[in-house]
């Protein structure tokens, strides 16, 4: 009896250790923790949704659209790898196994705060990985293949940012009221809506396109497209991403891609949609797609006589396209990104020897009012404006609406010029040379700000760990100009490393030629930011770089370290095999093969001895 109890106790102990052994062996099959040596910009991080590959049958039927979730962390896209090296917009992603490497090259394009496009050289390369970094780099997609749409693309739709907050709505690039002609592709016959009964508007929100389809070959209905982002394509084409209110789980796609072109003379729009949540399936051009729309502007209501016959125009230096403004002679089209109302503004009077204009405004919802517009010229490519706090339904004396008490002195809306005409140079950055400092609330992080000798309108910003010099963030700015106000220097810039149309303002105080304080001042150059109190101190390290053997753009090739003091990542994917050969100075060295084999051999010897002991004890107990 005692022998049986002893054997049962030994068997229980052996079973527990065997389970631990099997768990250990299972874990060994997964890639080990790897040190990331590059980091994704914050704008790239967050929780995304992507379309899952459909089955051939569902693809033919136009049904069965399914989605999966994807997270992008500061240094990893878990299904594809850890960020190893950045080359421009290309990212080398790597899984480092005990004996093998799995390497991919992806090109990332942020199209808006809600839309991230990922490109690979071919459709094969997204499901497979290369066995060495050199082969992966040789198969990186180029900017040319992205423009010509030869590279394979994957669309990611952000639903939460890197802080877990829901994404914000985006302004639609199409505004106004239109008559709609619609054509949809079905299995047996084409669905069409013709005539003048189908309409489109963007009331009450400029983030939504409202379609009312009538006089159709099917029962008419209403639908909404909620815009997520847009970007320019070739030949004056514009791509738009939106959610479709017709979405039905597993039947109709929730996310849609469209491409359109607007005739500059007639403002007529031709738009086509893809079949699913890509920009490729059954989408060929603006007139050929799974669904097509022809949008003809509706005749607008007449303007009041006192506006139509008023001899008034805005300053000529303002003419052109700005971030949220389009200015032509006596008319301004203003898209308010706070209220999502689109204002068509007519000049109704000028206050002499002043920067104020009496205006008449009409929104996309036909709301009308008189107000006063205050304009400030901050440079060739920068303007600021204010709208009065009080409005009127009737044209009143210009001095009433344009009184100083009708404006908040420090509340400006800053705008950068979109397309700089030839001969109108961009603004120079206010710094020359290289400046270094530390982030005030994170003193273990060092910063570097430097200018470009060949392109004085460019400056670069870098954040790295002070001890290891591992780079966490890199930014590229194009300076549109700067101006002084109350002994402070304001610089307005456009980010060149993220989505187009991302603008930032900085406020600084230059103490000496070698000492400056700088602080972000938001998108609209807030006047309440004190750089001396809350800003970052930067000291000049060296004068303007020598242009010899220097590129005008920064090389996103971060210096790597053997360990990261604060950031680690572990990922699990199917195994691959590789042997790394040439290791450059900025690469993560692979584990020496001899050491790996030795460790593996000794481990297997230990496991064999352990299994032999298990069999020996079981034999003694039960035989």
Coordinates of C-alpha atoms in Angstrom, one line a residue:
X1 CA 0.0 0.0 0.0
X2 CA 2.8 2.4 0.9
X3 CA 4.5 1.6 -2.4
X4 CA 1.4 2.4 -4.3
X5 CA 1.0 5.8 -2.4
X6 CA 4.6 6.5 -3.1
X7 CA 4.2 5.7 -6.8
X8 CA 1.0 7.9 -7.0
X9 CA 2.9 10.8 -5.4
X10 CA 5.8 10.3 -7.8
X11 CA 3.4 10.0 -10.8
X12 CA 1.7 13.3 -9.8
X13 CA 5.0 15.1 -9.5
X14 CA 6.2 13.7 -12.9
X15 CA 2.9 14.7 -14.5
X16 CA 3.2 18.3 -13.2
X17 CA 6.8 18.5 -14.5
X18 CA 5.9 16.9 -17.8
X19 CA 3.2 19.6 -18.3
X20 CA 5.7 22.3 -17.5
X21 CA 8.2 20.7 -19.9
X22 CA 5.6 20.6 -22.7
X23 CA 4.6 24.2 -22.1
X24 CA 8.3 25.2 -22.2
X25 CA 8.8 23.4 -25.5
X26 CA 5.7 25.0 -27.0
X27 CA 7.0 28.5 -26.0
X28 CA 10.3 27.7 -27.5
X29 CA 8.6 27.4 -30.9
X30 CA 7.6 31.1 -30.8
X31 CA 9.9 33.9 -31.6
X32 CA 11.7 35.4 -28.7
X33 CA 11.3 39.0 -27.4
X34 CA 13.1 41.3 -29.8
X35 CA 14.4 44.7 -29.3
X36 CA 12.7 47.2 -31.7
X37 CA 15.2 49.6 -33.2
X38 CA 12.7 51.9 -34.9
X39 CA 9.3 53.3 -33.9
X40 CA 6.2 54.2 -35.7
X41 CA 5.0 57.8 -35.5
X42 CA 2.1 58.4 -33.0
X43 CA -0.2 59.1 -35.9
X44 CA 0.4 55.6 -37.2
X45 CA -0.5 53.9 -33.9
X46 CA -3.9 52.7 -32.8
X47 CA -6.6 50.1 -33.3
X48 CA -7.6 49.5 -36.9
X49 CA -10.0 47.4 -39.0
X50 CA -9.0 45.8 -42.2
X51 CA -10.9 43.7 -44.7
X52 CA -10.2 40.0 -44.5
X53 CA -9.5 38.1 -47.7
X54 CA -12.8 36.9 -49.3
X55 CA -13.5 33.5 -50.7
X56 CA -13.7 33.4 -54.6
X57 CA -17.4 32.5 -54.4
X58 CA -18.2 35.5 -52.1
X59 CA -16.1 37.8 -54.3
X60 CA -18.1 36.9 -57.4
X61 CA -21.4 37.4 -55.5
X62 CA -20.3 40.7 -54.0
X63 CA -21.2 39.3 -50.5
X64 CA -19.4 37.9 -47.6
X65 CA -17.3 41.0 -46.7
X66 CA -15.6 40.3 -43.4
X67 CA -13.3 42.4 -41.2
X68 CA -10.6 41.8 -38.7
X69 CA -9.0 44.0 -36.0
X70 CA -5.3 45.0 -36.1
X71 CA -3.3 46.9 -33.6
X72 CA -0.2 49.0 -34.4
X73 CA 1.9 49.7 -31.3
X74 CA 4.8 52.1 -31.0
X75 CA 7.2 49.5 -32.4
X76 CA 5.3 46.6 -33.8
X77 CA 2.5 45.4 -36.2
X78 CA 2.0 42.1 -34.4
X79 CA 0.8 40.1 -37.5
X80 CA 3.8 41.3 -39.6
X81 CA 6.7 42.0 -37.3
X82 CA 8.6 44.3 -35.1
X83 CA 9.9 47.6 -36.5
X84 CA 13.6 47.0 -37.2
X85 CA 14.6 49.8 -39.6
X86 CA 13.1 52.7 -41.4
X87 CA 14.1 53.8 -45.0
X88 CA 12.0 56.8 -45.9
X89 CA 8.4 55.6 -45.9
X90 CA 9.5 52.0 -46.0
X91 CA 9.7 50.0 -42.8
X92 CA 11.7 46.8 -42.4
X93 CA 9.7 44.5 -40.1
X94 CA 11.4 41.5 -38.4
X95 CA 10.6 38.5 -36.3
X96 CA 13.7 37.1 -34.6
X97 CA 13.4 33.4 -33.9
X98 CA 15.9 31.3 -32.0
X99 CA 17.4 30.1 -35.2
X100 CA 15.7 32.0 -38.0
X101 CA 14.6 35.4 -39.1
X102 CA 11.4 36.5 -40.8
X103 CA 11.8 39.9 -42.6
X104 CA 9.3 42.0 -44.5
X105 CA 9.3 45.4 -46.1
X106 CA 6.2 47.5 -46.0
X107 CA 5.6 51.1 -47.3
X108 CA 3.2 53.0 -45.0
X109 CA 1.2 56.0 -46.2
X110 CA -1.0 57.9 -43.7
X111 CA -3.8 59.3 -45.9
X112 CA -5.7 60.9 -43.0
X113 CA -5.9 60.6 -39.3
X114 CA -8.4 57.7 -39.9
X115 CA -6.9 56.0 -42.9
X116 CA -3.5 54.2 -43.2
X117 CA -2.5 52.6 -46.5
X118 CA 0.1 49.8 -46.5
X119 CA 1.9 48.8 -49.7
X120 CA 3.9 45.7 -50.5
X121 CA 5.7 44.9 -53.8
X122 CA 3.5 42.0 -54.7
X123 CA 0.5 40.2 -53.2
X124 CA 2.8 37.3 -52.3
X125 CA 5.1 39.3 -50.1
X126 CA 2.4 40.1 -47.5
X127 CA 1.7 36.5 -46.7
X128 CA 5.4 35.4 -46.9
X129 CA 8.6 36.7 -45.4
X130 CA 12.2 36.8 -46.5
X131 CA 15.0 35.0 -44.8
X132 CA 17.4 38.0 -44.7
X133 CA 17.2 41.7 -44.5
X134 CA 18.9 42.4 -47.8
X135 CA 16.4 40.4 -49.8
X136 CA 13.5 42.1 -48.0
X137 CA 15.0 45.6 -48.7
X138 CA 15.4 44.7 -52.4
X139 CA 11.7 43.9 -52.5
X140 CA 10.5 47.2 -50.9
X141 CA 7.8 48.9 -52.9
X142 CA 8.8 52.2 -54.4
X143 CA 7.0 55.6 -54.4
X144 CA 6.6 55.2 -58.2
X145 CA 4.8 51.9 -57.9
X146 CA 2.5 53.4 -55.3
X147 CA 1.6 56.4 -57.6
X148 CA 1.1 54.1 -60.6
X149 CA -0.9 51.7 -58.4
X150 CA 1.4 48.7 -59.3
X151 CA 2.1 47.9 -55.7
X152 CA -0.3 45.8 -53.7
X153 CA -2.2 47.9 -51.2
X154 CA -4.0 47.2 -48.0
X155 CA -6.4 49.7 -46.4
X156 CA -6.5 50.1 -42.6
X157 CA -9.4 52.1 -41.0
X158 CA -8.6 53.5 -37.6
X159 CA -11.3 53.2 -34.9
X160 CA -9.2 54.2 -31.9
X161 CA -6.0 56.2 -31.5
X162 CA -2.9 55.2 -29.5
X163 CA -4.6 56.5 -26.3
X164 CA -7.7 54.4 -26.9
X165 CA -9.9 57.4 -27.8
X166 CA -12.4 57.1 -30.7
X167 CA -11.3 58.8 -33.9
X168 CA -12.7 62.1 -35.0
X169 CA -14.9 62.7 -38.0
X170 CA -13.4 64.2 -41.2
X171 CA -14.5 66.8 -43.6
X172 CA -15.7 65.5 -47.0
X173 CA -13.9 67.0 -50.0
X174 CA -17.3 67.2 -51.8
X175 CA -19.6 70.0 -50.7
X176 CA -22.7 71.7 -52.0
X177 CA -26.0 70.5 -53.5
X178 CA -26.1 68.3 -56.5
X179 CA -28.4 66.5 -58.9
X180 CA -27.5 62.8 -58.9
X181 CA -27.5 60.2 -61.7
X182 CA -26.7 56.8 -60.3
X183 CA -25.7 53.4 -61.9
X184 CA -25.1 50.2 -59.9
X185 CA -23.9 46.9 -61.1
X186 CA -26.1 43.9 -60.1
X187 CA -26.1 40.2 -61.1
X188 CA -28.8 40.3 -63.7
X189 CA -29.4 43.9 -64.6
X190 CA -28.1 47.4 -64.0
X191 CA -29.7 49.5 -61.3
X192 CA -30.1 53.2 -62.4
X193 CA -31.5 56.5 -61.2
X194 CA -31.9 59.2 -63.8
X195 CA -33.6 62.5 -64.1
X196 CA -33.6 65.4 -61.7
X197 CA -35.3 63.8 -58.7
X198 CA -32.2 62.3 -57.0
X199 CA -30.2 64.8 -55.0
X200 CA -27.1 65.0 -52.8
X201 CA -26.3 67.4 -50.0
X202 CA -24.0 67.7 -47.0
X203 CA -26.5 69.3 -44.5
X204 CA -26.2 69.4 -41.5
X205 CA -22.6 68.2 -41.3
X206 CA -19.8 68.6 -43.9
X207 CA -18.5 65.2 -42.8
X208 CA -21.5 63.4 -44.4
X209 CA -22.8 63.0 -47.9
X210 CA -26.5 62.5 -48.0
X211 CA -27.9 60.8 -51.0
X212 CA -31.7 60.7 -51.8
X213 CA -32.1 58.3 -54.7
X214 CA -35.4 58.7 -56.6
X215 CA -36.9 57.8 -60.0
X216 CA -34.9 54.6 -60.1
X217 CA -35.3 51.2 -61.7
X218 CA -35.5 49.9 -58.1
X219 CA -37.3 51.2 -55.0
X220 CA -35.6 54.5 -54.1
X221 CA -34.0 55.0 -50.8
X222 CA -31.7 57.3 -48.8
X223 CA -28.1 56.6 -47.8
X224 CA -25.3 58.3 -46.1
X225 CA -21.5 58.3 -46.6
X226 CA -19.5 59.3 -43.5
X227 CA -16.1 60.5 -44.8
X228 CA -12.9 59.2 -43.1
X229 CA -10.3 60.8 -45.3
X230 CA -9.2 61.7 -48.9
X231 CA -6.0 62.2 -50.9
X232 CA -4.9 63.2 -54.3
X233 CA -4.3 60.7 -57.1
X234 CA -3.1 61.1 -60.7
X235 CA -4.6 63.4 -63.3
X236 CA -6.6 65.6 -60.9
X237 CA -8.3 62.5 -59.3
X238 CA -9.2 62.4 -55.6
X239 CA -9.6 59.2 -53.6
X240 CA -12.2 59.2 -50.7
X241 CA -12.8 56.7 -48.0
X242 CA -16.1 56.6 -46.1
X243 CA -18.5 54.3 -44.2
X244 CA -21.6 53.2 -46.1
X245 CA -25.0 53.4 -44.2
X246 CA -26.1 50.5 -46.4
X247 CA -23.7 48.2 -44.6
X248 CA -25.1 44.8 -43.6
X249 CA -23.1 42.3 -41.6
X250 CA -21.3 39.9 -44.0
X251 CA -23.4 41.1 -46.9
X252 CA -22.5 44.7 -47.8
X253 CA -19.1 46.4 -47.1
X254 CA -19.0 48.9 -44.3
X255 CA -16.0 50.8 -45.6
X256 CA -15.9 52.0 -49.2
X257 CA -13.3 53.6 -51.5
X258 CA -14.3 56.0 -54.2
X259 CA -12.3 58.0 -56.8
X260 CA -13.7 61.2 -58.4
X261 CA -12.7 64.1 -60.7
X262 CA -14.3 67.5 -60.7
X263 CA -14.5 69.6 -63.8
X264 CA -13.0 73.0 -62.9
X265 CA -15.3 74.9 -65.3
X266 CA -18.7 73.3 -64.7
X267 CA -18.0 71.8 -61.2
X268 CA -19.6 68.6 -62.4
X269 CA -18.3 65.5 -60.6
X270 CA -17.8 62.0 -61.9
X271 CA -17.3 59.4 -59.1
X272 CA -17.0 55.6 -59.0
X273 CA -16.9 53.2 -56.1
X274 CA -15.2 49.8 -55.6
X275 CA -17.1 46.6 -54.9
X276 CA -15.6 46.1 -51.4
X277 CA -13.4 47.9 -48.9
X278 CA -10.4 48.2 -51.2
X279 CA -9.5 50.8 -53.8
X280 CA -8.9 48.2 -56.5
X281 CA -11.8 45.7 -56.7
X282 CA -13.9 46.7 -59.7
X283 CA -12.7 50.3 -59.5
X284 CA -11.0 51.3 -62.7
X285 CA -11.4 55.1 -63.0
X286 CA -13.8 57.9 -62.2
X287 CA -16.4 56.7 -64.7
X288 CA -16.0 52.9 -64.4
X289 CA -16.6 51.1 -61.1
X290 CA -19.0 48.8 -59.2
X291 CA -21.1 51.9 -58.6
X292 CA -20.9 55.2 -60.4
X293 CA -22.3 58.7 -59.7
X294 CA -22.7 61.7 -61.9
X295 CA -23.1 64.9 -59.8
X296 CA -24.3 68.1 -61.4
X297 CA -24.4 71.2 -59.2
X298 CA -27.9 72.5 -58.5
X299 CA -28.6 76.2 -59.3
X300 CA -28.1 78.2 -56.2
X301 CA -30.5 80.7 -54.9
X302 CA -29.8 84.4 -55.9
X303 CA -27.7 86.5 -53.6
X304 CA -29.3 89.6 -52.0
X305 CA -29.1 92.6 -54.2
X306 CA -27.0 94.6 -51.7
X307 CA -24.4 91.8 -52.0
X308 CA -24.6 91.2 -55.7
X309 CA -24.1 94.8 -56.7
X310 CA -21.7 95.8 -54.0
X311 CA -18.3 96.8 -55.5
X312 CA -16.2 95.0 -53.0
X313 CA -13.4 92.4 -53.1
X314 CA -10.9 90.9 -50.9
X315 CA -7.1 91.7 -51.1
X316 CA -5.4 90.1 -54.0
X317 CA -2.6 88.6 -51.9
X318 CA -5.3 86.3 -50.4
X319 CA -6.4 84.7 -53.7
X320 CA -5.8 81.0 -53.9
X321 CA -6.4 77.7 -52.0
X322 CA -5.6 77.5 -48.3
X323 CA -6.1 74.7 -45.7
X324 CA -9.8 75.4 -45.1
X325 CA -10.3 78.4 -47.5
X326 CA -10.8 79.0 -51.2
X327 CA -10.6 82.7 -52.0
X328 CA -11.6 84.2 -55.4
X329 CA -12.1 88.0 -55.8
X330 CA -15.3 88.7 -53.8
X331 CA -16.0 85.2 -52.6
X332 CA -14.5 82.9 -49.9
X333 CA -15.5 79.3 -49.4
X334 CA -14.7 78.4 -45.7
X335 CA -15.0 74.9 -44.2
X336 CA -15.3 75.3 -40.5
X337 CA -13.7 72.2 -39.0
X338 CA -15.3 72.8 -35.6
X339 CA -19.0 73.1 -36.6
X340 CA -18.6 71.2 -40.0
X341 CA -20.5 74.0 -41.7
X342 CA -19.4 75.2 -45.1
X343 CA -19.7 79.0 -45.5
X344 CA -19.9 80.7 -48.8
X345 CA -18.9 84.3 -47.9
X346 CA -19.4 87.3 -50.1
X347 CA -17.7 90.7 -49.5
X348 CA -20.4 93.3 -48.6
X349 CA -18.3 96.3 -47.5
X350 CA -14.9 97.5 -46.4
X351 CA -14.0 99.4 -43.3
X352 CA -11.5 101.9 -44.7
X353 CA -7.9 101.9 -43.4
X354 CA -8.7 98.7 -41.5
X355 CA -8.2 94.9 -41.8
X356 CA -12.0 94.3 -41.4
X357 CA -14.6 93.5 -44.0
X358 CA -18.4 93.3 -43.8
X359 CA -19.5 90.0 -45.2
X360 CA -22.6 88.0 -46.1
X361 CA -22.4 84.3 -45.3
X362 CA -24.6 81.3 -46.5
X363 CA -24.0 77.8 -45.2
X364 CA -24.6 74.5 -47.0
X365 CA -27.9 74.4 -45.0
X366 CA -29.0 77.7 -46.5
X367 CA -28.4 79.6 -43.2
X368 CA -27.7 83.2 -43.9
X369 CA -26.3 86.1 -41.9
X370 CA -24.1 89.2 -42.0
X371 CA -20.9 89.4 -40.0
X372 CA -17.5 91.0 -39.9
X373 CA -14.3 89.3 -41.1
X374 CA -10.9 90.4 -39.8
X375 CA -7.8 89.4 -41.8
X376 CA -4.1 89.5 -40.9
X377 CA -1.2 88.9 -43.4
X378 CA 1.5 86.9 -41.6
X379 CA 3.6 86.3 -44.7
X380 CA 3.5 85.1 -48.3
X381 CA 2.1 81.7 -47.4
X382 CA 0.3 82.4 -44.0
X383 CA -2.9 84.3 -43.2
X384 CA -4.9 84.5 -40.0
X385 CA -8.5 85.6 -39.7
X386 CA -11.3 86.1 -37.2
X387 CA -15.1 86.1 -37.5
X388 CA -17.0 88.5 -35.3
X389 CA -18.9 87.0 -32.3
X390 CA -22.1 88.8 -33.2
X391 CA -24.1 88.3 -36.4
X392 CA -27.1 90.0 -38.0
X393 CA -29.9 88.9 -40.3
X394 CA -30.0 92.3 -41.9
X395 CA -27.3 94.5 -43.4
X396 CA -26.4 97.0 -40.7
X397 CA -23.9 99.7 -40.3
X398 CA -20.4 98.2 -40.9
X399 CA -19.1 100.0 -37.8
X400 CA -21.5 98.0 -35.6
X401 CA -20.5 94.5 -36.6
X402 CA -16.8 95.4 -37.1
X403 CA -16.4 97.1 -33.7
X404 CA -13.3 95.9 -31.7
X405 CA -15.5 94.5 -28.9
X406 CA -17.0 92.0 -31.5
X407 CA -13.6 90.2 -31.7
X408 CA -11.5 88.2 -29.3
X409 CA -8.0 89.7 -29.5
X410 CA -6.1 86.4 -29.2
X411 CA -8.5 84.0 -31.0
X412 CA -7.1 83.6 -34.5
X413 CA -7.6 80.9 -37.1
X414 CA -4.2 80.2 -38.9
X415 CA -4.1 79.1 -42.5
X416 CA -1.3 77.9 -44.7
X417 CA -1.3 78.2 -48.5
X418 CA -1.8 74.8 -50.2
X419 CA -0.2 75.2 -53.6
X420 CA 2.5 77.8 -53.7
X421 CA 2.6 79.5 -57.1
X422 CA 5.9 79.6 -59.0
X423 CA 8.1 82.5 -57.9
X424 CA 6.4 82.6 -54.5
X425 CA 9.0 80.9 -52.4
X426 CA 8.3 79.1 -49.2
X427 CA 9.2 80.7 -45.9
X428 CA 12.7 80.0 -44.4
X429 CA 12.9 78.4 -41.0
X430 CA 13.9 80.7 -38.2
X431 CA 16.8 78.5 -37.1
X432 CA 20.1 77.6 -38.7
X433 CA 22.4 74.8 -37.5
X434 CA 21.8 72.1 -34.9
X435 CA 20.2 72.6 -31.5
X436 CA 19.9 70.0 -28.7
X437 CA 18.0 69.7 -25.5
X438 CA 15.9 67.6 -23.2
X439 CA 12.1 67.1 -23.0
X440 CA 11.0 69.0 -19.8
X441 CA 8.7 66.3 -18.4
X442 CA 10.9 63.4 -19.5
X443 CA 14.5 64.3 -18.9
X444 CA 15.8 60.9 -20.0
X445 CA 14.7 61.8 -23.5
X446 CA 16.9 64.1 -25.6
X447 CA 15.9 66.2 -28.6
X448 CA 17.6 67.5 -31.6
X449 CA 16.3 70.2 -34.0
X450 CA 18.3 71.1 -37.1
X451 CA 18.0 72.9 -40.4
X452 CA 18.9 71.8 -43.9
X453 CA 21.6 73.8 -45.6
X454 CA 20.3 73.0 -49.1
X455 CA 16.7 73.6 -48.3
X456 CA 16.3 76.4 -45.7
X457 CA 12.6 75.9 -45.6
X458 CA 13.0 72.4 -44.1
X459 CA 13.8 71.5 -40.5
X460 CA 14.0 68.2 -38.7
X461 CA 13.1 67.1 -35.2
X462 CA 14.3 64.0 -33.4
X463 CA 13.7 62.4 -30.0
X464 CA 16.1 59.8 -28.6
X465 CA 17.1 58.2 -25.3
X466 CA 19.9 60.3 -23.8
X467 CA 22.1 57.3 -22.8
X468 CA 21.6 54.8 -25.5
X469 CA 20.9 57.3 -28.3
X470 CA 18.1 55.0 -29.5
X471 CA 15.8 57.1 -31.7
X472 CA 12.1 57.0 -30.8
X473 CA 10.7 59.7 -33.1
X474 CA 11.6 61.6 -36.2
X475 CA 9.7 64.5 -37.8
X476 CA 10.2 66.6 -40.9
X477 CA 8.7 70.1 -41.2
X478 CA 8.4 72.5 -44.1
X479 CA 8.3 76.1 -42.8
X480 CA 5.7 78.3 -44.4
X481 CA 6.9 81.4 -42.6
X482 CA 7.2 83.1 -39.3
X483 CA 6.4 86.4 -37.6
X484 CA 7.1 88.2 -34.3
X485 CA 4.4 89.2 -31.9
X486 CA 4.8 90.5 -28.3
X487 CA 8.5 89.6 -28.3
X488 CA 7.7 86.0 -29.3
X489 CA 8.4 84.2 -32.6
X490 CA 5.6 82.2 -34.2
X491 CA 6.5 79.7 -36.9
X492 CA 3.9 77.9 -39.0
X493 CA 4.8 74.6 -40.5
X494 CA 3.5 71.6 -42.5
X495 CA 4.4 68.1 -41.4
X496 CA 6.0 66.2 -44.3
X497 CA 6.3 62.8 -42.6
X498 CA 2.6 62.1 -42.0
X499 CA -0.7 62.7 -43.8
X500 CA -0.8 65.6 -46.3
X501 CA -2.4 68.7 -44.8
X502 CA -1.1 68.3 -41.3
X503 CA -0.1 71.7 -40.0
X504 CA 1.6 72.7 -36.7
X505 CA 2.5 76.0 -35.1
X506 CA 5.5 76.7 -32.8
X507 CA 6.1 79.6 -30.5
X508 CA 9.6 80.4 -29.5
X509 CA 11.8 82.9 -27.6
X510 CA 15.3 83.5 -28.8
X511 CA 17.5 84.4 -25.8
X512 CA 20.8 84.4 -27.6
X513 CA 22.1 83.1 -30.9
X514 CA 22.9 79.8 -29.2
X515 CA 20.0 79.5 -26.7
X516 CA 16.3 79.3 -27.6
X517 CA 13.0 78.1 -26.0
X518 CA 10.4 76.5 -28.1
X519 CA 6.8 75.1 -27.5
X520 CA 4.1 73.7 -29.7
X521 CA 1.3 76.2 -30.0
X522 CA -1.4 74.0 -31.6
X523 CA -2.8 74.2 -35.1
X524 CA -3.9 77.8 -34.9
X525 CA -0.9 79.4 -33.1
X526 CA -2.5 79.9 -29.6
X527 CA -1.4 83.2 -28.0
X528 CA -1.7 81.8 -24.5
X529 CA 1.4 79.5 -24.7
X530 CA 4.5 80.8 -22.8
X531 CA 7.7 79.1 -24.2
X532 CA 9.9 80.4 -21.4
X533 CA 7.7 78.8 -18.7
X534 CA 6.5 75.7 -20.4
X535 CA 8.8 75.3 -23.4
X536 CA 11.9 73.2 -24.1
X537 CA 15.3 74.8 -23.8
X538 CA 17.6 74.1 -26.8
X539 CA 21.2 75.0 -27.1
X540 CA 23.1 75.4 -30.4
X541 CA 25.5 72.6 -30.9
X542 CA 27.1 73.6 -34.2
X543 CA 26.4 76.1 -37.0
X544 CA 24.7 75.3 -40.3
X545 CA 25.8 71.9 -41.7
X546 CA 28.2 71.7 -44.5
X547 CA 26.4 70.7 -47.6
X548 CA 29.2 68.4 -48.7
X549 CA 27.9 64.8 -48.9
X550 CA 24.6 65.7 -47.2
X551 CA 21.1 65.0 -48.6
X552 CA 18.4 67.6 -48.4
X553 CA 16.2 65.0 -46.7
X554 CA 16.9 63.0 -43.5
X555 CA 17.7 59.4 -43.8
X556 CA 15.4 57.4 -41.5
X557 CA 18.0 55.0 -40.5
X558 CA 18.1 55.1 -36.7
X559 CA 21.0 54.0 -34.7
X560 CA 20.2 50.8 -32.8
X561 CA 21.3 49.6 -29.5
X562 CA 21.7 46.1 -28.0
X563 CA 19.0 46.8 -25.4
X564 CA 16.2 49.1 -24.9
X565 CA 15.7 50.4 -21.4
X566 CA 12.0 51.0 -21.6
X567 CA 10.5 49.4 -24.7
X568 CA 10.2 45.7 -25.5
X569 CA 7.9 43.6 -27.6
X570 CA 7.1 40.0 -28.1
X571 CA 5.2 38.6 -31.1
X572 CA 4.0 35.2 -32.2
X573 CA 3.8 34.1 -35.8
X574 CA 4.5 30.9 -37.8
X575 CA 8.2 30.0 -38.1
X576 CA 10.5 30.8 -41.0
X577 CA 14.1 30.0 -41.7
X578 CA 17.0 32.2 -42.4
X579 CA 20.7 32.8 -42.0
X580 CA 21.9 36.4 -41.8
X581 CA 25.2 37.2 -43.6
X582 CA 26.3 40.8 -43.9
X583 CA 25.4 42.9 -40.8
X584 CA 25.6 46.6 -41.2
X585 CA 26.5 48.9 -38.3
X586 CA 22.9 50.0 -37.8
X587 CA 21.4 46.4 -37.9
X588 CA 20.5 44.3 -34.9
X589 CA 23.2 41.6 -34.8
X590 CA 21.8 38.1 -35.0
X591 CA 22.5 35.5 -32.3
X592 CA 25.8 33.7 -33.1
X593 CA 24.9 30.4 -34.7
X594 CA 27.6 28.4 -32.9
X595 CA 26.3 29.5 -29.5
X596 CA 22.7 28.8 -30.6
X597 CA 23.5 25.3 -31.7
X598 CA 25.5 24.6 -28.5
X599 CA 22.6 25.8 -26.3
X600 CA 20.1 23.8 -28.3
X601 CA 22.2 20.7 -28.1
X602 CA 22.7 20.9 -24.3
X603 CA 19.0 21.6 -23.9
X604 CA 18.1 18.5 -25.9
X605 CA 20.5 16.4 -23.9
X606 CA 18.9 17.6 -20.6
X607 CA 15.4 16.8 -22.0
X608 CA 16.5 13.3 -23.0
X609 CA 17.9 12.6 -19.5
X610 CA 14.6 13.8 -17.9
X611 CA 12.4 11.6 -20.1
X612 CA 14.7 8.6 -19.3
X613 CA 14.2 9.3 -15.6
X614 CA 10.4 9.4 -16.0
X615 CA 10.3 6.1 -17.8
X616 CA 12.6 4.5 -15.2
X617 CA 10.4 5.5 -12.2
X618 CA 7.2 4.5 -13.9
X619 CA 8.7 1.1 -14.7
X620 CA 9.7 0.5 -11.0
X621 CA 6.3 1.5 -9.7
X622 CA 4.0 -0.4 -12.1
X623 CA 6.0 -3.5 -13.1

